[in-house]
PDB file of C-alpha atoms in Angstrom:
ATOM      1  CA  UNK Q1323     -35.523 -26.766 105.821  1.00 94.00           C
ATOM      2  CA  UNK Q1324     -32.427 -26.651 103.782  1.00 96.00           C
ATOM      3  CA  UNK Q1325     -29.218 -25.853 105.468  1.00 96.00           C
ATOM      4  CA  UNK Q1326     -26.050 -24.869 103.737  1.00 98.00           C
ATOM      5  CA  UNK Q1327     -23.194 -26.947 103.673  1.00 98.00           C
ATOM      6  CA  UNK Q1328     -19.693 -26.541 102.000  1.00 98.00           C
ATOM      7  CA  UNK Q1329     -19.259 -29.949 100.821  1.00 98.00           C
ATOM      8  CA  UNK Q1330     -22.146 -30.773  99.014  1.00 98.00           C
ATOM      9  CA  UNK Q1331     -22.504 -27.193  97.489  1.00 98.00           C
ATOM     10  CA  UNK Q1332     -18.702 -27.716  95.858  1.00 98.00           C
ATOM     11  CA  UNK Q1333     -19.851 -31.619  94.793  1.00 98.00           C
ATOM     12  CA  UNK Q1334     -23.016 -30.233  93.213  1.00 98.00           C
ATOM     13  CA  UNK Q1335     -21.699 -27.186  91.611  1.00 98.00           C
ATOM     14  CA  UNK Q1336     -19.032 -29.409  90.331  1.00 98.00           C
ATOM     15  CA  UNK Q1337     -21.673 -31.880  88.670  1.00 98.00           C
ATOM     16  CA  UNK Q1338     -23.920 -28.685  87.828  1.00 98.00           C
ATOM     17  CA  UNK Q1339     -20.782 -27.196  85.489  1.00 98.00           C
ATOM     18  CA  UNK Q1340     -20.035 -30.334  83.746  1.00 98.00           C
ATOM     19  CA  UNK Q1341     -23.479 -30.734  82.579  1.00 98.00           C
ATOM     20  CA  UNK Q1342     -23.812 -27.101  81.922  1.00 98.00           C
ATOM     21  CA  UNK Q1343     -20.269 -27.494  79.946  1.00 97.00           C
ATOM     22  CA  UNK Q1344     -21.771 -30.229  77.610  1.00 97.00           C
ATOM     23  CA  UNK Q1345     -24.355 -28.196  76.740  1.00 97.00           C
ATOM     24  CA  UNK Q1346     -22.078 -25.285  76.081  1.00 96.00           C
ATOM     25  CA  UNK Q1347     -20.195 -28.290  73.586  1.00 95.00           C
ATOM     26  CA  UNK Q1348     -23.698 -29.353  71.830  1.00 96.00           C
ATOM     27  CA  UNK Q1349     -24.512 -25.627  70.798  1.00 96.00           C
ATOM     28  CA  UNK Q1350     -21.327 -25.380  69.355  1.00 96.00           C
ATOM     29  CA  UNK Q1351     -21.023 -28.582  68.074  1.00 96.00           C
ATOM     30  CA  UNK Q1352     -24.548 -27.112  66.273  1.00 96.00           C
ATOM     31  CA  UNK Q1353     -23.280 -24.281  64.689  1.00 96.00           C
ATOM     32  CA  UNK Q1354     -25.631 -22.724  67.055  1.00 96.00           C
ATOM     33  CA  UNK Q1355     -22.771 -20.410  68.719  1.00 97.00           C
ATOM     34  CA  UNK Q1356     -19.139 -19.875  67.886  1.00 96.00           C
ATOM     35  CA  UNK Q1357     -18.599 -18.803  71.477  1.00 96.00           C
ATOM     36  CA  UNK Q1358     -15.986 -20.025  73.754  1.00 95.00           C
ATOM     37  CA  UNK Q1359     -16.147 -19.335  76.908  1.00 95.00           C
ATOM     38  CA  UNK Q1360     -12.738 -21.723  77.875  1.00 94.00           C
ATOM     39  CA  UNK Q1361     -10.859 -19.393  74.940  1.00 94.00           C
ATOM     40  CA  UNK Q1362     -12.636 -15.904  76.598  1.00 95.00           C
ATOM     41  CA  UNK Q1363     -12.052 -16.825  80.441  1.00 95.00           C
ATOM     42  CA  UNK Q1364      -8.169 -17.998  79.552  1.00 96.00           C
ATOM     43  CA  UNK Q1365      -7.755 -14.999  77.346  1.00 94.00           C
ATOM     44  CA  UNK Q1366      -7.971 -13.029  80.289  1.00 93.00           C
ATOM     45  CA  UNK Q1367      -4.794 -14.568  81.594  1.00 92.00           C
ATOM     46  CA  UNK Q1368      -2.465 -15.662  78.863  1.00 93.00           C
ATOM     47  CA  UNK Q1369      -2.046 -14.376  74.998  1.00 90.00           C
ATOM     48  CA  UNK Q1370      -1.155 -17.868  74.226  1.00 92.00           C
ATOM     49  CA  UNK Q1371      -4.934 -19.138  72.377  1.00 86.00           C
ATOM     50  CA  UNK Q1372      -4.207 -23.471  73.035  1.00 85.00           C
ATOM     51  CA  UNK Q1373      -2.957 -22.343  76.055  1.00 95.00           C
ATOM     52  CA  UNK Q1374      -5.837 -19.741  77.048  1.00 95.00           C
ATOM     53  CA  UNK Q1375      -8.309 -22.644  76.432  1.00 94.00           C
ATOM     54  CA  UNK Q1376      -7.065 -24.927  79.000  1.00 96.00           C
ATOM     55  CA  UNK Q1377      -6.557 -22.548  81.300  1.00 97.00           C
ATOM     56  CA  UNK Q1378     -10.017 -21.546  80.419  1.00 97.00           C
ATOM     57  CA  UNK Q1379     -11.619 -24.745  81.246  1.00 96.00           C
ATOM     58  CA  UNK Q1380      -9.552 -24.880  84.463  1.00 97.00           C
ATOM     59  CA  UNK Q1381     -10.847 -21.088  85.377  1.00 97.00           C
ATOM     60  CA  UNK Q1382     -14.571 -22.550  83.856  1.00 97.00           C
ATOM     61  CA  UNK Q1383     -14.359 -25.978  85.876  1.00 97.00           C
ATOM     62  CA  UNK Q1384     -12.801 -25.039  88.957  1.00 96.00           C
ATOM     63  CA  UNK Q1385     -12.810 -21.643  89.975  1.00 96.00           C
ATOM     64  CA  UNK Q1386     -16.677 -20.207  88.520  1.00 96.00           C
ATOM     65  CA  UNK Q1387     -18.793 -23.472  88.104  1.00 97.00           C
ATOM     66  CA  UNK Q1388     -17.125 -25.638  91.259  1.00 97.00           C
ATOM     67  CA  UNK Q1389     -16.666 -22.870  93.744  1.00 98.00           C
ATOM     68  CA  UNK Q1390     -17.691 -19.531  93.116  1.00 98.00           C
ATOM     69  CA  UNK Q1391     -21.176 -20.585  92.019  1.00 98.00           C
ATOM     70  CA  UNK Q1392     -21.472 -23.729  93.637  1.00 98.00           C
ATOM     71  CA  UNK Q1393     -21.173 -22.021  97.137  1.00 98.00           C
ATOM     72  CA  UNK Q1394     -23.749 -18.712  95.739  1.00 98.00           C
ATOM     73  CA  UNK Q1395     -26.291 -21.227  94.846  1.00 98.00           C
ATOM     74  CA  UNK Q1396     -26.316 -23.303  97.956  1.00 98.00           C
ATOM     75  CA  UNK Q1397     -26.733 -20.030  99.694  1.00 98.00           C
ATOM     76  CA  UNK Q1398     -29.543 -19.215  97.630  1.00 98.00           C
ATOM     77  CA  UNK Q1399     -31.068 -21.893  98.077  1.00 98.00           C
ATOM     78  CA  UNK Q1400     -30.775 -21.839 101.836  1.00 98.00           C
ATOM     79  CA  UNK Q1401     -32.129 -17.906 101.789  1.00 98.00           C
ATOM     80  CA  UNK Q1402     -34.878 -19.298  99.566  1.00 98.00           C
ATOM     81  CA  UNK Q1403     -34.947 -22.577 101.751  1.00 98.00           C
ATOM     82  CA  UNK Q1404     -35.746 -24.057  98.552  1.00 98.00           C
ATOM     83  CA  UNK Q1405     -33.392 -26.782  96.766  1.00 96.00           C
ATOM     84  CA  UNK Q1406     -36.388 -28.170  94.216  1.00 97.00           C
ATOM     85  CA  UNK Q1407     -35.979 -28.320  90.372  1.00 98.00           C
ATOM     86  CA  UNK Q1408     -37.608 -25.489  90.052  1.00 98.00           C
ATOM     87  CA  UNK Q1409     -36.160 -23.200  92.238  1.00 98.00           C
ATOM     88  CA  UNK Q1410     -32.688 -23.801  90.265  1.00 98.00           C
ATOM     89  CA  UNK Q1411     -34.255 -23.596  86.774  1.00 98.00           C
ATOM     90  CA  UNK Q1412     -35.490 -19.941  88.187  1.00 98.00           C
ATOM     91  CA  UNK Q1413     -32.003 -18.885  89.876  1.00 98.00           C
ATOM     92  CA  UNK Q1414     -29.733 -20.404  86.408  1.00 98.00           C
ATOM     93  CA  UNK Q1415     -31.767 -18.234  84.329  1.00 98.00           C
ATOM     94  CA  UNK Q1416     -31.759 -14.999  86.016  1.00 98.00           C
ATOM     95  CA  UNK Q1417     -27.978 -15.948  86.291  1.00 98.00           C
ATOM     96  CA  UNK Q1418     -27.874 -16.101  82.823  1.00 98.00           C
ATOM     97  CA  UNK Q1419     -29.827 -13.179  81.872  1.00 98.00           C
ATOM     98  CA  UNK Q1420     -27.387 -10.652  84.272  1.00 98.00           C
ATOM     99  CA  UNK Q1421     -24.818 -12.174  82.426  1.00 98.00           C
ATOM    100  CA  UNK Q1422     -26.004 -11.914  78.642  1.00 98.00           C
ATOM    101  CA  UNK Q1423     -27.118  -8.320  79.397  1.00 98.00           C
ATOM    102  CA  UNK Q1424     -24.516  -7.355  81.738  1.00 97.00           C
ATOM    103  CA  UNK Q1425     -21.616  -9.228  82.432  1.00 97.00           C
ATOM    104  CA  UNK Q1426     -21.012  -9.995  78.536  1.00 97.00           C
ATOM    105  CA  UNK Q1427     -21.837  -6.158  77.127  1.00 97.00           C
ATOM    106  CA  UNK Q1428     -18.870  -5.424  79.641  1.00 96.00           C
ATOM    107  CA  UNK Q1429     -16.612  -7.754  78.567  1.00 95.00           C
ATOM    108  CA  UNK Q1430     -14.258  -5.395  75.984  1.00 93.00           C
ATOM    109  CA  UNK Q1431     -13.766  -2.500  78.849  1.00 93.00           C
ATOM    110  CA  UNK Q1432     -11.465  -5.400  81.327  1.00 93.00           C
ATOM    111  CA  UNK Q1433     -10.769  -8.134  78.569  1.00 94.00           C
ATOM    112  CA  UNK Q1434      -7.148  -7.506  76.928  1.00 91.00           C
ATOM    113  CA  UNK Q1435      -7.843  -9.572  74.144  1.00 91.00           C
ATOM    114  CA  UNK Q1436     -10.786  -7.447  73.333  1.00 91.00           C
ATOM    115  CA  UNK Q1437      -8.828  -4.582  72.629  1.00 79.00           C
ATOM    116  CA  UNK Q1438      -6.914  -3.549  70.169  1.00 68.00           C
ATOM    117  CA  UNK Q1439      -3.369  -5.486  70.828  1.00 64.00           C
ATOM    118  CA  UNK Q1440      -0.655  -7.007  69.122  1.00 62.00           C
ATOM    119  CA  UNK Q1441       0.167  -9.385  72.175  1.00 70.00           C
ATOM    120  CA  UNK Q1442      -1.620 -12.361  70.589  1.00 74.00           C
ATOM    121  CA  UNK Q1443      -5.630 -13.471  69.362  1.00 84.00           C
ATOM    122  CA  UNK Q1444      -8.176 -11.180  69.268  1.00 89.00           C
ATOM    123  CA  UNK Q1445     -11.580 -11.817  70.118  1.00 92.00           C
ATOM    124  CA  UNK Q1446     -14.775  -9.827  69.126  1.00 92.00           C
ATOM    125  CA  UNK Q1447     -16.676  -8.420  71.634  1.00 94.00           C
ATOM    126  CA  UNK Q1448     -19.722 -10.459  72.632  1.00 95.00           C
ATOM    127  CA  UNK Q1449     -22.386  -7.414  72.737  1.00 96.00           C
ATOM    128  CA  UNK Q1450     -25.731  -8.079  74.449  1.00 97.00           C
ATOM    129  CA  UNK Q1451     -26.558 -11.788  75.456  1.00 98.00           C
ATOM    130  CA  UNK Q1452     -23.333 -12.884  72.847  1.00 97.00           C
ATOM    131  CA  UNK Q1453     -25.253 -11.595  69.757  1.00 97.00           C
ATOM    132  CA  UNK Q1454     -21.716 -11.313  68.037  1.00 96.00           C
ATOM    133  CA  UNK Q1455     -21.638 -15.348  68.321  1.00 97.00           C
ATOM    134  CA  UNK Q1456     -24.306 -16.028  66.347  1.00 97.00           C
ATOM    135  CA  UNK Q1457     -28.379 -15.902  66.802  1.00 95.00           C
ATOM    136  CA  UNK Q1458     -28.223 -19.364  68.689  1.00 97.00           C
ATOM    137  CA  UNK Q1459     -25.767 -17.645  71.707  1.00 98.00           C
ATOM    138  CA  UNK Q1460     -28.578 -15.920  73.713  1.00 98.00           C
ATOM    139  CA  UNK Q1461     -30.981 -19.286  73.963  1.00 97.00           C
ATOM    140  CA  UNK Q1462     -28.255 -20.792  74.277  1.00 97.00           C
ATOM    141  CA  UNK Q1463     -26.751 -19.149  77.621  1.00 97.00           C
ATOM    142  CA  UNK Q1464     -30.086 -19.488  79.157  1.00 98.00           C
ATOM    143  CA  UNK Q1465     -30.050 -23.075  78.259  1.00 98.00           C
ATOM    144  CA  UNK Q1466     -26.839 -23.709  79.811  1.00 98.00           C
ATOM    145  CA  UNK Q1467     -27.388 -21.615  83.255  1.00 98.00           C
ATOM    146  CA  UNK Q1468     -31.244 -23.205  83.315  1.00 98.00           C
ATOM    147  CA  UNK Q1469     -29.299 -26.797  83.224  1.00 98.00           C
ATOM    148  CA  UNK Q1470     -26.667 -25.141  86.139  1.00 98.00           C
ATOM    149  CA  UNK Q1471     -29.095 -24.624  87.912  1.00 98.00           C
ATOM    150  CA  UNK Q1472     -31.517 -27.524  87.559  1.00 98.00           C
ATOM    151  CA  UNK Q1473     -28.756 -29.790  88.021  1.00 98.00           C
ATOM    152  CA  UNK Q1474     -26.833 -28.289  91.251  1.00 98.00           C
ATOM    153  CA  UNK Q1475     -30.689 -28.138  92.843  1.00 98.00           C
ATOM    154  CA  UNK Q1476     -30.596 -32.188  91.991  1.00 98.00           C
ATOM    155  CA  UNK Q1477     -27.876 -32.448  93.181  1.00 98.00           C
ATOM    156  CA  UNK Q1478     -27.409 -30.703  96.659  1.00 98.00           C
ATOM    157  CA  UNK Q1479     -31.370 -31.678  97.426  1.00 97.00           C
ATOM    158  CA  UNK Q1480     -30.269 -35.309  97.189  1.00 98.00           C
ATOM    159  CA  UNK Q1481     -27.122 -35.429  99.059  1.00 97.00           C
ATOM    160  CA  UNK Q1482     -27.995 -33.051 101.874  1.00 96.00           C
TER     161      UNK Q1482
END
């Protein structure tokens, strides 16, 4: 039976976004996607662009991958009382579908950098599963939120 606990879901979501982060790196480092998702998140906060991508990370790191997520996929898992690979593979890519065909198609109606402004960077609009980032982005995403997920179920089903 797996039981939810704080501690290890904010340890393993933790883990789960720095592996997920490295694989956001390797795409890039690919040429398979120009997207930034440190630069978009931090965007959202400051006009400043070096500054945006730290804060980006931080926001990335900290406040999505650590906490926000690490707690919602615990709880999943406990609803599911399922912690195996699989399970997490399953949840990281539905995750990352709703947000390649949702969350991202969104993005220019709430992001200020998305609109026209003369406050600082622009960035394009990402469009459906970050088409606008090149044809790597979409495999890509799903990549990253399969290895979230694969990871953080690792993770919390070893230390709990």
């Amino acid at each position: 039976m797996v039981t939810f606990q704080t501690g290890p879901a904010l340890f393993s979501g933790f883990v789960a976004t720095v592996a997920m982060t490295m694989v956001m790196m390797a795409g890039r480092a690919m040429g398979m996607t120009t997207m930034d998702m440190p630069l978009i998140l931090g965007g959202m906060v400051t006009a400043d662009g070096s500054r945006a991508r730290r804060l980006g990370l931080a926001i990335h790191v900290v406040m999505m991958g650590t906490v926000a997520f690490g707690v919602v996929y615990a709880a999943l898992f406990t609803l599911l009382d399922s912690d195996a690979a699989l399970t997490g593979v399953a949840i990281g890519l539905v995750h990352g579908l709703l947000f390649g065909l949702m969350v991202l198609p969104m993005m220019p109606a709430i992001h200020p950098r998305m609109k026209a402004s003369a406050d600082g960077f622009h960035l394009d609009p990402p469009r459906i599963m970050g088409a606008t980032y090149g044809r790597g982005t979409g495999i890509g995403l799903l990549l990253a939120h399969a290895t979230y997920g694969l990871v953080i179920a690792l993770v919390y089903g070893a230390i709990t």
